[in-house]
Amino acid sequence: MALRRRDSELKHPGVSHLEYKRVEMDRVLTGFLMRVNHNGLPSKMVQRKELSVDAFVKEFTKEQHAAKFPGFAEHSDIARRWIETQLLDMVNRGRPSQAVAGLRPLHGLTYKFRNYYHSRAYGADAQLYQMLRHARGGQGQAALEQLRRFFFTGLGSASRGRPDESADPRIDVETQAVLHLNSQVTQDAAQQVRGWYDVPPLCVGQADLLADDVLRLMSLKDLLPRVTLVEYLKILCALHLALGQLKAMKLLPHAVARGGADPACGPDNCPAAAAAADPLAGCPFRAGLFVDAAGIPGSQAAALAEQSAAAWHRRIPDFVRAGYVVRKLDDFADQLVSRGEATRPSRGRATVGELLRFGSDAYREHRERFFEARLESILVDTRKEEQPEEVRPLLEASMGLGAFEQYIELLMAYRGRYHHKYLIETIDSLLLKNRPGALIAQPHRGRRRFVLDSALLEVLVQVALLRPNPRGTRSRFTHHTVSLRLDEFTDLLRTRYGLHIDRLPAGDGFAVPGPEEEAALRANTEAFTTKLRETGFYDDLSDAYVTQVITPRFVIAQDGTVTAGSGR
């Protein structure tokens, strides 16, 4: 039986803007840049005409554009390959069914040139923007401003999206291509969204860390190629979106069980501090993931990483159930407001903590009547023999469940597996499963396990070796570089991101390690050292412990002086 949408709907923006579908970070970043350009709102402009590779090739090989793109017309076959591989984001790339999703997010205006139905971000763009917008201490707004300056380069401040003729002539060819296309588009405005939900994310501490990492990474914008920095940003944003979702899977069921938000959570009480040595010290919901550094299936470390991933997947049913509680209490609250028995919040929608008040004994009588009607409408729509076996006992009085509890369990019986499947797909895609920058891997017909891909490791090293300059420092860089000992870096990965290399994450699927686990941890540490050495950041030139340090590729002094580092 298909439930009505009012019953089956799980998503609540107070929990997450994610729609729990498989997402692609190119499309997430494209949608995010659209929101950056419109202060969090989407664009009214939707591409009605189907874009194709041929149309883009034709545009760039026109004779009248030969001055802007020299050689393109004479070598159209090479131009086509460059456009298809470097400029365009494709769905089903290399297959007969391949189609253009849009331009790769190399510039802030790429959202204007996308086939909407192939370029959906499924709410991940809104979640990313809201995390940065609500990061504390002004860090989030500073990060958004840095991203705006970087991605919207080549546009005059008063040009309203038109190319700036005085822009740097050395601007890269990808940006020139986007600016050329943008000169032909004049209609673009923010779309006002009814009931837009603008409150801090469930875990504001994760938002703080995201903003701090973005600011660190953006300090390298003049030292790294544009394409490289964009790839770094995609990997970094995917990591923080994933960690935010994993934390929500611990935080939300706890809040529902206690009937309100935890006192340690929220913008005013969160103990996280991005600048601290242990930024999540005191956080009861910090995520712990054991990662297989070698990336070799079948090893003891791989088995521990599989155990770690399985522990997180076991949290999904409780998260779905808690999500249904919040979503349906929101429906109940709307009815109370419409009847004048409750006051609508000034922001238009209640937060998760405010909604959980309606699950208390004070509202029991009204709540039971409301959900008795919901239950009756479901049962009227189906015959008893159509109900799944696990549903029938829930409707018996001997179970001792109230109408609200029966309703939630009924939804779980009908839709729990569906949401479980798509939540796994969402987590897989945010952890970039089996792709560059992956934090999770799964061999064919094998079990998922947490891993530490070299591309992700490179991003985390680049971020870890940067520190903010003191106030008043006169430098064109906002951060300077430092060196770290190997043990300092592994501690940073554990305390800042929850990534465990040389120890097991207690409370996240593990107890006290035994002799076999200790041996696996030592082997994993050795594999991690080898992988770090391969990236070129780490050199152990002698047996002296203090000389075994991770060094940056570019040494940035506090005065802005840049010299070549020992990292390759």
XYZ file of C-alpha atoms in Angstrom:
568
model
C 0.000 0.000 0.000
C 1.252 3.490 -0.872
C 0.931 5.944 1.997
C -0.235 9.483 1.416
C 2.547 12.023 1.153
C 1.536 13.659 4.439
C 2.215 10.330 6.132
C 5.316 9.170 4.296
C 7.162 12.527 4.337
C 10.288 12.308 6.517
C 12.323 15.394 5.671
C 12.274 18.284 8.138
C 14.568 21.285 7.532
C 15.217 21.597 11.266
C 16.940 18.213 11.083
C 18.540 18.613 7.663
C 17.856 20.125 4.250
C 19.103 16.874 2.675
C 16.499 14.873 0.787
C 18.435 11.630 1.372
C 19.249 10.794 -2.219
C 22.543 10.079 -3.953
C 24.252 13.394 -4.650
C 27.170 14.485 -6.860
C 29.461 17.124 -5.410
C 29.845 18.957 -8.738
C 26.091 19.587 -8.683
C 26.070 20.338 -4.966
C 28.750 23.008 -5.413
C 26.919 24.426 -8.441
C 23.714 24.798 -6.413
C 25.668 26.174 -3.465
C 27.221 28.926 -5.627
C 23.747 29.854 -6.818
C 22.745 30.320 -3.178
C 25.918 32.299 -2.445
C 24.968 34.660 -5.272
C 21.414 35.051 -3.934
C 22.062 35.108 -0.167
C 20.828 31.584 0.438
C 17.907 31.498 -1.989
C 17.685 29.566 -5.258
C 17.501 31.243 -8.651
C 14.282 31.846 -10.546
C 16.064 30.911 -13.745
C 15.537 27.300 -14.826
C 17.094 26.119 -18.082
C 14.193 25.121 -20.313
C 16.253 24.256 -23.365
C 18.167 20.984 -23.237
C 21.882 21.783 -23.351
C 24.165 19.540 -25.364
C 27.881 19.074 -26.000
C 27.352 20.062 -29.635
C 25.791 23.371 -28.604
C 28.757 24.274 -26.399
C 31.280 23.248 -29.066
C 29.457 25.322 -31.680
C 29.528 28.377 -29.423
C 33.247 28.247 -28.717
C 34.323 27.495 -32.301
C 32.527 30.400 -33.951
C 34.823 32.536 -36.070
C 33.752 35.748 -34.336
C 35.107 34.351 -31.043
C 38.523 33.423 -32.463
C 40.206 36.284 -30.603
C 38.895 35.056 -27.236
C 39.545 31.381 -27.930
C 42.391 31.162 -30.431
C 42.804 27.809 -32.135
C 39.416 26.442 -31.116
C 37.879 26.774 -34.617
C 40.929 25.290 -36.350
C 41.081 22.310 -33.972
C 37.422 21.678 -33.223
C 38.017 18.011 -32.387
C 40.515 18.930 -29.645
C 38.232 21.744 -28.479
C 35.373 19.278 -28.224
C 37.373 16.894 -26.053
C 38.467 19.765 -23.784
C 34.910 21.062 -23.443
C 33.485 17.612 -22.713
C 36.141 16.537 -20.202
C 37.265 19.788 -18.548
C 34.350 22.204 -18.807
C 31.194 20.063 -18.648
C 29.682 17.973 -15.872
C 28.070 14.924 -17.485
C 25.642 12.276 -16.317
C 26.356 8.713 -17.495
C 29.657 9.922 -18.923
C 31.006 7.642 -21.657
C 27.737 5.772 -22.071
C 25.230 6.038 -24.941
C 22.828 7.740 -22.530
C 25.287 10.456 -21.449
C 23.847 13.967 -21.130
C 25.028 17.383 -20.003
C 24.249 18.187 -16.378
C 25.869 21.616 -16.650
C 29.218 23.308 -16.399
C 31.700 22.113 -13.808
C 31.670 24.493 -10.799
C 34.821 26.385 -11.745
C 33.097 29.766 -11.501
C 30.210 31.168 -9.503
C 27.981 31.664 -12.542
C 27.992 28.059 -13.753
C 24.532 27.460 -12.252
C 23.066 29.472 -15.156
C 24.124 26.766 -17.589
C 22.748 23.525 -16.229
C 20.038 21.105 -17.216
C 18.043 21.283 -14.004
C 16.711 17.733 -14.070
C 20.244 16.360 -14.484
C 21.784 18.716 -11.934
C 19.818 18.328 -8.735
C 21.622 18.838 -5.448
C 18.799 17.272 -3.374
C 19.081 19.853 -0.612
C 22.818 19.388 -0.014
C 23.495 22.877 -1.421
C 21.054 24.433 1.058
C 22.522 22.410 3.930
C 26.040 23.533 3.024
C 25.011 27.179 2.821
C 23.136 27.062 6.129
C 26.118 25.478 7.875
C 28.373 28.328 6.756
C 25.768 31.009 7.366
C 25.293 29.996 10.997
C 28.902 29.252 11.923
C 29.728 31.303 15.013
C 32.190 34.098 15.630
C 31.763 35.622 12.192
C 33.723 32.737 10.685
C 30.870 31.600 8.468
C 30.209 35.009 6.951
C 33.946 35.463 6.391
C 34.113 32.088 4.630
C 31.147 32.959 2.408
C 32.781 36.252 1.474
C 36.060 34.518 0.610
C 34.204 32.000 -1.558
C 32.274 34.806 -3.246
C 35.469 36.644 -4.133
C 37.149 33.513 -5.446
C 34.325 32.049 -7.499
C 32.867 35.254 -8.874
C 36.165 36.537 -10.205
C 36.128 38.562 -13.397
C 32.941 40.422 -12.477
C 32.872 44.105 -11.608
C 31.362 45.041 -8.255
C 28.773 47.213 -9.967
C 28.356 45.106 -13.094
C 25.518 42.948 -11.731
C 26.914 39.756 -13.138
C 28.389 41.272 -16.288
C 32.064 40.661 -17.142
C 34.508 43.271 -15.905
C 36.537 44.542 -18.837
C 39.291 45.604 -16.449
C 39.656 42.092 -15.003
C 43.047 40.428 -14.884
C 43.929 39.435 -18.500
C 45.800 36.383 -17.151
C 42.537 34.816 -15.968
C 42.333 31.078 -16.704
C 40.628 29.777 -19.835
C 37.845 28.004 -17.894
C 36.801 31.287 -16.271
C 37.012 33.082 -19.613
C 34.688 30.461 -21.086
C 32.103 30.886 -18.319
C 32.265 34.690 -18.525
C 31.783 34.483 -22.277
C 28.645 32.381 -21.843
C 27.389 34.593 -19.037
C 27.472 37.685 -21.266
C 24.536 36.163 -23.151
C 22.335 35.653 -20.081
C 20.622 38.657 -18.526
C 17.687 37.200 -16.584
C 18.593 35.918 -13.158
C 17.027 36.763 -9.805
C 16.488 35.144 -6.423
C 13.390 33.024 -6.004
C 11.477 33.783 -2.826
C 10.789 30.473 -1.088
C 7.659 30.267 0.994
C 8.353 29.182 4.548
C 12.156 29.271 4.123
C 13.667 27.748 7.243
C 16.637 29.750 8.495
C 17.965 28.391 11.796
C 21.343 26.921 12.852
C 21.973 23.285 11.872
C 21.562 20.521 14.426
C 25.316 20.451 15.047
C 26.600 24.017 15.044
C 30.042 22.786 16.083
C 30.405 21.014 12.740
C 29.428 24.268 11.027
C 32.189 26.079 12.930
C 34.770 23.527 11.783
C 33.587 23.750 8.177
C 33.927 27.545 8.180
C 37.386 27.385 9.739
C 38.566 24.791 7.207
C 37.211 26.804 4.271
C 39.008 29.933 5.494
C 42.242 27.987 5.832
C 41.943 26.488 2.381
C 41.007 29.783 0.727
C 44.246 31.315 2.022
C 45.981 29.163 -0.625
C 43.952 30.512 -3.537
C 46.913 32.460 -4.958
C 49.264 29.476 -4.689
C 47.187 26.633 -6.133
C 45.710 26.206 -9.629
C 42.032 27.064 -9.720
C 40.989 23.552 -10.776
C 42.984 22.022 -7.906
C 41.487 24.337 -5.297
C 37.956 23.613 -6.526
C 38.629 19.876 -6.214
C 39.927 20.448 -2.687
C 36.777 22.376 -1.798
C 34.498 19.643 -3.138
C 36.275 16.985 -1.071
C 36.280 19.184 2.045
C 32.602 20.126 1.763
C 31.596 16.501 1.168
C 33.514 15.471 4.299
C 31.789 18.041 6.510
C 28.336 17.298 5.102
C 28.922 13.611 5.828
C 30.228 14.193 9.354
C 27.281 16.491 10.038
C 24.885 13.735 8.962
C 26.655 11.126 11.099
C 26.497 13.396 14.139
C 22.790 13.964 13.523
C 22.329 10.188 13.607
C 23.607 10.232 17.197
C 22.160 13.549 18.277
C 18.545 13.342 17.048
C 17.513 10.008 18.648
C 19.014 11.233 21.924
C 17.019 14.481 21.760
C 13.781 12.607 20.993
C 14.379 10.145 23.840
C 14.881 12.945 26.387
C 12.014 15.026 24.971
C 14.116 18.065 24.099
C 17.457 19.282 22.829
C 20.486 18.337 24.886
C 21.723 21.234 27.065
C 25.200 20.751 25.584
C 23.901 21.504 22.066
C 22.861 24.659 20.308
C 24.537 27.914 19.244
C 24.868 29.171 22.819
C 25.964 25.965 24.545
C 27.968 23.946 22.005
C 31.443 23.261 23.437
C 33.081 23.028 19.999
C 35.705 25.641 19.217
C 37.422 25.491 15.840
C 40.589 27.147 17.117
C 41.051 24.851 20.123
C 43.585 22.032 20.271
C 40.715 19.579 20.739
C 37.820 21.415 19.014
C 35.151 18.898 20.012
C 36.234 18.359 23.618
C 33.170 17.845 25.770
C 30.872 17.066 22.823
C 28.817 13.967 23.673
C 27.967 13.392 19.998
C 31.398 13.528 18.381
C 31.747 11.026 15.556
C 34.410 8.329 15.722
C 35.433 6.457 12.567
C 38.237 3.926 12.347
C 39.826 4.205 8.880
C 41.827 1.580 7.008
C 44.915 3.556 5.985
C 46.384 0.869 3.718
C 43.134 0.371 1.801
C 43.731 -3.376 1.401
C 40.619 -5.575 1.766
C 41.000 -8.637 3.952
C 43.527 -7.226 6.414
C 42.871 -6.977 10.142
C 42.715 -3.176 9.872
C 40.166 -3.520 7.049
C 38.033 -5.772 9.269
C 38.084 -3.126 12.015
C 37.130 -0.455 9.461
C 34.232 -2.659 8.318
C 33.127 -2.999 11.941
C 33.269 0.782 12.303
C 31.102 1.377 9.210
C 28.593 -1.270 10.302
C 28.257 0.395 13.726
C 27.205 3.642 12.054
C 24.760 1.908 9.721
C 23.054 0.325 12.735
C 22.133 3.828 13.880
C 20.030 4.508 10.781
C 16.714 2.937 11.975
C 16.747 4.947 15.212
C 17.519 8.094 13.225
C 14.623 7.450 10.818
C 12.246 6.819 13.707
C 13.383 10.024 15.445
C 13.045 11.910 12.175
C 9.449 10.730 11.838
C 8.719 11.849 15.408
C 9.968 15.359 14.661
C 8.229 15.578 11.277
C 4.859 14.405 12.600
C 5.028 16.579 15.714
C 5.497 19.456 13.268
C 2.222 18.468 11.582
C 0.572 18.332 15.005
C 1.977 21.745 15.933
C 0.612 23.228 12.689
C -2.879 22.048 13.626
C -2.595 23.565 17.101
C -1.499 26.872 15.566
C -4.377 26.841 13.085
C -6.811 26.305 15.965
C -5.256 29.056 18.049
C -4.037 26.614 20.708
C -0.363 27.350 20.070
C 1.654 30.327 18.847
C 3.569 30.200 15.599
C 7.289 30.965 16.101
C 8.438 34.342 14.835
C 10.752 32.641 12.297
C 7.750 30.785 10.828
C 8.836 27.221 11.706
C 9.645 25.642 15.052
C 13.072 24.224 15.827
C 13.571 20.573 16.729
C 13.797 21.442 20.425
C 10.574 23.468 20.267
C 8.726 20.681 18.437
C 9.687 18.033 20.960
C 7.722 19.964 23.614
C 4.564 18.836 21.824
C 5.462 15.236 22.648
C 5.159 15.870 26.383
C 2.302 14.803 28.661
C 0.855 18.329 28.550
C -0.314 17.706 24.968
C -1.136 14.010 25.281
C -4.921 14.276 24.896
C -4.796 16.545 21.833
C -1.929 14.524 20.346
C -3.735 11.197 20.706
C -6.881 12.511 19.010
C -4.862 13.953 16.134
C -2.954 10.749 15.450
C -5.987 8.509 15.972
C -7.451 10.303 12.961
C -4.212 9.781 11.018
C -4.222 6.076 11.885
C -7.855 5.699 10.880
C -7.218 7.299 7.499
C -4.383 4.828 6.809
C -6.455 1.811 7.872
C -9.443 2.930 5.804
C -7.232 2.995 2.705
C -6.124 -0.626 3.078
C -7.642 -4.013 3.796
C -6.289 -6.093 6.652
C -4.905 -8.778 4.339
C -2.810 -6.107 2.532
C -1.019 -5.113 5.690
C 2.508 -6.494 6.208
C 2.871 -9.157 8.895
C 4.883 -6.831 11.128
C 2.116 -4.198 11.003
C -0.793 -6.247 12.348
C 0.496 -6.701 15.929
C 1.031 -2.947 16.196
C -2.695 -2.342 15.899
C -3.674 -4.661 18.736
C -4.654 -3.119 22.065
C -2.525 -5.679 23.892
C 0.607 -3.914 22.629
C -0.165 -1.029 24.975
C 0.872 1.644 22.478
C -0.785 5.019 22.240
C -2.065 6.365 18.929
C 1.076 8.423 18.332
C 3.437 5.519 19.030
C 1.306 3.213 16.856
C 1.384 5.738 14.042
C 5.192 6.092 14.158
C 5.720 2.323 14.268
C 3.292 1.910 11.383
C 5.281 4.383 9.294
C 8.489 2.554 10.177
C 6.960 -0.755 9.100
C 5.848 0.659 5.767
C 8.729 3.056 4.993
C 11.643 2.194 7.285
C 13.468 0.021 4.762
C 12.959 2.585 2.009
C 14.558 5.376 4.024
C 17.299 3.046 5.275
C 18.298 2.315 1.676
C 18.412 5.955 0.609
C 20.206 7.104 3.744
C 22.971 4.626 2.990
C 23.133 5.982 -0.577
C 23.334 9.541 0.764
C 26.137 8.700 3.193
C 27.999 6.758 0.489
C 27.839 9.691 -1.911
C 28.903 12.261 0.694
C 31.793 10.021 1.718
C 32.687 9.769 -2.015
C 32.561 5.973 -2.022
C 35.210 4.411 -4.311
C 36.093 7.826 -5.759
C 39.014 10.260 -5.349
C 38.775 11.734 -1.849
C 36.848 8.733 -0.503
C 36.330 8.084 3.178
C 34.457 4.857 2.484
C 35.072 1.980 0.088
C 33.206 -1.145 -0.915
C 34.588 -3.866 -3.179
C 32.213 -5.717 -5.497
C 29.886 -7.787 -3.289
C 31.949 -6.835 -0.251
C 31.292 -4.932 2.958
C 31.711 -1.200 3.334
C 34.681 0.042 5.317
C 36.098 3.430 6.172
C 39.288 4.292 4.292
C 41.539 7.325 3.901
C 42.021 8.064 0.217
C 45.195 9.904 -0.798
C 43.233 12.835 -2.243
C 41.367 13.320 1.052
C 44.608 12.965 3.006
C 46.211 15.665 0.867
C 43.355 18.076 1.564
C 43.470 17.410 5.301
C 47.239 17.916 5.397
C 46.970 21.226 3.543
C 44.350 22.428 6.031
C 46.161 21.107 9.125
C 49.402 22.953 8.352
C 47.740 26.395 8.305
C 47.222 28.716 11.270
C 45.500 32.132 11.287
C 47.750 35.168 11.363
C 47.532 37.331 14.496
C 45.387 40.428 14.217
C 47.215 43.390 12.795
C 49.574 41.240 10.716
C 50.249 42.950 7.414
C 50.201 40.130 4.919
C 48.283 39.279 1.762
C 47.674 35.856 3.326
C 45.216 35.335 6.169
C 47.109 32.278 7.422
C 50.690 31.113 7.819
C 52.060 27.590 7.641
C 53.522 25.405 10.377
C 55.093 21.952 10.563
C 53.616 19.085 12.548
C 55.049 15.908 14.016
C 53.373 12.724 12.846
C 51.767 12.050 16.230
C 50.439 15.624 16.333
C 48.782 15.137 12.959
C 47.141 11.826 13.894
C 45.849 13.471 17.085
C 44.451 16.324 14.997
C 42.648 13.930 12.640
C 41.070 12.197 15.626
C 40.049 15.259 17.633
C 39.008 17.500 14.734
C 37.370 15.040 12.334
C 36.900 11.872 14.371
C 39.214 9.874 12.074
C 41.023 7.221 14.118
C 44.286 5.760 12.841
C 46.223 4.421 15.832
C 43.394 3.749 18.262
C 39.784 2.578 18.232
C 36.856 4.991 18.648
C 35.428 4.023 22.022
C 31.625 4.155 22.065
C 31.265 3.987 18.293
C 31.237 0.226 17.865
C 34.367 -0.713 19.848
C 35.356 -1.696 23.357
C 38.839 -2.116 24.849
C 41.207 -3.468 22.149
C 42.764 -6.895 22.547
C 46.203 -8.116 21.380
C 45.012 -8.715 17.791
C 43.480 -5.261 17.584
C 46.650 -3.681 19.011
C 48.717 -5.390 16.298
C 46.279 -4.155 13.646
C 46.553 -0.602 15.010
C 50.350 -0.700 14.762
C 50.153 -1.991 11.189
C 47.593 0.695 10.337
C 49.881 3.403 11.711
C 52.740 2.114 9.571
C 50.494 2.098 6.493
C 49.379 5.633 7.272
C 53.006 6.771 7.538
C 53.777 5.183 4.171
C 50.782 6.854 2.508
C 51.721 10.206 4.004
C 55.280 9.777 2.721
C 53.904 9.075 -0.773
C 52.022 12.380 -0.800
C 55.337 14.197 -0.399
C 54.481 16.027 2.824
C 56.350 13.720 5.188
C 60.071 12.954 5.330
C 61.728 10.904 8.080
C 65.332 11.780 7.294
C 66.722 10.307 10.493
C 65.754 8.266 13.511
C 65.490 11.433 15.602
C 61.825 11.823 16.551
C 61.824 15.615 16.284
C 62.966 15.503 12.637
C 60.068 13.281 11.560
C 57.714 16.096 10.650
C 55.052 16.926 8.083
C 56.048 20.037 6.132
C 54.028 22.250 3.744
C 54.694 22.538 0.025
C 54.653 26.316 0.357
C 56.080 27.920 3.490
C 54.026 31.045 4.213
C 55.501 33.323 6.878
C 53.391 35.682 8.969
C 54.790 38.623 7.002
C 53.512 37.134 3.748
C 56.820 35.805 2.479
C 56.425 32.581 0.483
C 59.199 30.065 -0.035
C 59.266 26.529 -1.376
C 58.782 23.870 1.280
C 60.256 20.400 1.385
C 56.891 18.816 0.501
C 56.699 17.873 -3.159
